[in-house]
Amino acid sequence: MAAPIVVYPPDEDGGRRVRARCAIPGGAYSTGDLLEFLRRAGLDPDDVTLDDPG
């Protein structure tokens, strides 16, 4: 099964495109941005390990 959240490598502006369950909610420019996208996707940010490759 594919991961429901994919964070892509930094683009030329330093942001990272985020894909959450086939939708692209935007670009994350900070850890806070990423955690907000995860929260909107239904994940509890307190249960997220940001360096988890899975």
GROMACS .gro file of N, CA and C in nm:
model
  162
    1MET      N    1   0.085  -0.119   0.000
    1MET     CA    2   0.000   0.000   0.000
    1MET      C    3   0.089   0.124   0.000
    2ALA      N    4   0.053   0.222  -0.080
    2ALA     CA    5   0.130   0.346  -0.089
    2ALA      C    6   0.104   0.433   0.034
    3ALA      N    7   0.204   0.509   0.070
    3ALA     CA    8   0.190   0.601   0.182
    3ALA      C    9   0.084   0.705   0.150
    4PRO      N   10  -0.003   0.739   0.245
    4PRO     CA   11  -0.105   0.840   0.218
    4PRO      C   12  -0.048   0.981   0.207
    5ILE      N   13   0.071   1.002   0.261
    5ILE     CA   14   0.135   1.134   0.259
    5ILE      C   15   0.272   1.120   0.194
    6VAL      N   16   0.300   1.204   0.095
    6VAL     CA   17   0.431   1.205   0.031
    6VAL      C   18   0.484   1.347   0.036
    7VAL      N   19   0.606   1.363   0.084
    7VAL     CA   20   0.673   1.493   0.088
    7VAL      C   21   0.788   1.486  -0.011
    8TYR      N   22   0.785   1.570  -0.111
    8TYR     CA   23   0.884   1.568  -0.217
    8TYR      C   24   1.008   1.648  -0.178
    9PRO      N   25   1.119   1.625  -0.248
    9PRO     CA   26   1.242   1.702  -0.221
    9PRO      C   27   1.218   1.852  -0.242
   10PRO      N   28   1.303   1.935  -0.183
   10PRO     CA   29   1.287   2.080  -0.198
   10PRO      C   30   1.292   2.122  -0.345
   11ASP      N   31   1.209   2.221  -0.379
   11ASP     CA   32   1.214   2.278  -0.513
   11ASP      C   33   1.311   2.394  -0.514
   12GLU      N   34   1.319   2.465  -0.625
   12GLU     CA   35   1.416   2.574  -0.638
   12GLU      C   36   1.391   2.690  -0.541
   13ASP      N   37   1.268   2.699  -0.486
   13ASP     CA   38   1.235   2.803  -0.389
   13ASP      C   39   1.255   2.757  -0.244
   14GLY      N   40   1.290   2.629  -0.227
   14GLY     CA   41   1.311   2.576  -0.092
   14GLY      C   42   1.188   2.512  -0.032
   15GLY      N   43   1.075   2.519  -0.102
   15GLY     CA   44   0.953   2.455  -0.052
   15GLY      C   45   0.947   2.310  -0.093
   16ARG      N   46   0.870   2.233  -0.022
   16ARG     CA   47   0.851   2.092  -0.054
   16ARG      C   48   0.704   2.069  -0.087
   17ARG      N   49   0.679   2.014  -0.205
   17ARG     CA   50   0.542   1.981  -0.244
   17ARG      C   51   0.496   1.866  -0.156
   18VAL      N   52   0.372   1.873  -0.112
   18VAL     CA   53   0.315   1.770  -0.025
   18VAL      C   54   0.195   1.709  -0.097
   19ARG      N   55   0.191   1.577  -0.103
   19ARG     CA   56   0.076   1.508  -0.159
   19ARG      C   57   0.010   1.430  -0.047
   20ALA      N   58  -0.119   1.452  -0.026
   20ALA     CA   59  -0.194   1.385   0.079
   20ALA      C   60  -0.313   1.313   0.017
   21ARG      N   61  -0.302   1.181   0.012
   21ARG     CA   62  -0.410   1.098  -0.043
   21ARG      C   63  -0.456   1.147  -0.180
   22CYS      N   64  -0.362   1.159  -0.271
   22CYS     CA   65  -0.384   1.194  -0.412
   22CYS      C   66  -0.412   1.343  -0.436
   23ALA      N   67  -0.428   1.423  -0.334
   23ALA     CA   68  -0.445   1.567  -0.352
   23ALA      C   69  -0.315   1.637  -0.315
   24ILE      N   70  -0.289   1.750  -0.376
   24ILE     CA   71  -0.171   1.828  -0.343
   24ILE      C   72  -0.219   1.956  -0.275
   25PRO      N   73  -0.215   1.959  -0.141
   25PRO     CA   74  -0.266   2.075  -0.070
   25PRO      C   75  -0.178   2.198  -0.079
   26GLY      N   76  -0.052   2.182  -0.120
   26GLY     CA   77   0.035   2.298  -0.133
   26GLY      C   78   0.180   2.264  -0.107
   27GLY      N   79   0.258   2.367  -0.081
   27GLY     CA   80   0.399   2.351  -0.054
   27GLY      C   81   0.430   2.383   0.090
   28ALA      N   82   0.513   2.302   0.151
   28ALA     CA   83   0.554   2.324   0.289
   28ALA      C   84   0.689   2.395   0.290
   29TYR      N   85   0.695   2.506   0.359
   29TYR     CA   86   0.820   2.582   0.370
   29TYR      C   87   0.880   2.572   0.510
   30SER      N   88   0.809   2.502   0.598
   30SER     CA   89   0.858   2.483   0.735
   30SER      C   90   0.797   2.356   0.793
   31THR      N   91   0.850   2.313   0.905
   31THR     CA   92   0.794   2.198   0.974
   31THR      C   93   0.650   2.227   1.015
   32GLY      N   94   0.623   2.348   1.056
   32GLY     CA   95   0.487   2.386   1.093
   32GLY      C   96   0.390   2.371   0.977
   33ASP      N   97   0.433   2.413   0.857
   33ASP     CA   98   0.349   2.396   0.738
   33ASP      C   99   0.317   2.248   0.716
   34LEU      N  100   0.420   2.165   0.724
   34LEU     CA  101   0.402   2.022   0.701
   34LEU      C  102   0.307   1.962   0.804
   35LEU      N  103   0.326   1.996   0.930
   35LEU     CA  104   0.238   1.943   1.034
   35LEU      C  105   0.093   1.987   1.013
   36GLU      N  106   0.073   2.108   0.964
   36GLU     CA  107  -0.064   2.154   0.935
   36GLU      C  108  -0.125   2.073   0.821
   37PHE      N  109  -0.050   2.045   0.716
   37PHE     CA  110  -0.101   1.960   0.607
   37PHE      C  111  -0.138   1.822   0.659
   38LEU      N  112  -0.054   1.765   0.745
   38LEU     CA  113  -0.082   1.634   0.802
   38LEU      C  114  -0.208   1.637   0.888
   39ARG      N  115  -0.224   1.744   0.965
   39ARG     CA  116  -0.345   1.758   1.047
   39ARG      C  117  -0.468   1.763   0.959
   40ARG      N  118  -0.462   1.841   0.852
   40ARG     CA  119  -0.576   1.851   0.759
   40ARG      C  120  -0.606   1.719   0.690
   41ALA      N  121  -0.504   1.635   0.675
   41ALA     CA  122  -0.523   1.504   0.613
   41ALA      C  123  -0.578   1.402   0.713
   42GLY      N  124  -0.597   1.444   0.838
   42GLY     CA  125  -0.656   1.356   0.937
   42GLY      C  126  -0.558   1.288   1.030
   43LEU      N  127  -0.432   1.324   1.023
   43LEU     CA  128  -0.332   1.266   1.113
   43LEU      C  129  -0.312   1.354   1.234
   44ASP      N  130  -0.281   1.291   1.346
   44ASP     CA  131  -0.250   1.366   1.468
   44ASP      C  132  -0.102   1.403   1.463
   45PRO      N  133  -0.068   1.531   1.453
   45PRO     CA  134   0.073   1.571   1.444
   45PRO      C  135   0.158   1.519   1.560
   46ASP      N  136   0.097   1.494   1.676
   46ASP     CA  137   0.173   1.442   1.790
   46ASP      C  138   0.216   1.297   1.768
   47ASP      N  139   0.150   1.226   1.675
   47ASP     CA  140   0.182   1.087   1.649
   47ASP      C  141   0.271   1.070   1.526
   48VAL      N  142   0.316   1.180   1.466
   48VAL     CA  143   0.393   1.176   1.342
   48VAL      C  144   0.542   1.180   1.372
   49THR      N  145   0.616   1.092   1.305
   49THR     CA  146   0.762   1.094   1.311
   49THR      C  147   0.809   1.147   1.175
   50LEU      N  148   0.860   1.269   1.171
   50LEU     CA  149   0.893   1.331   1.045
   50LEU      C  150   1.007   1.265   0.970
   51ASP      N  151   1.092   1.191   1.037
   51ASP     CA  152   1.201   1.125   0.966
   51ASP      C  153   1.171   0.978   0.937
   52ASP      N  154   1.044   0.938   0.946
   52ASP     CA  155   1.002   0.802   0.916
   52ASP      C  156   0.990   0.785   0.765
   53PRO      N  157   1.076   0.704   0.702
   53PRO     CA  158   1.071   0.689   0.557
   53PRO      C  159   0.945   0.619   0.508
   54GLY      N  160   0.875   0.547   0.597
   54GLY     CA  161   0.752   0.476   0.558
   54GLY      C  162   0.638   0.571   0.546
   0.00000   0.00000   0.00000
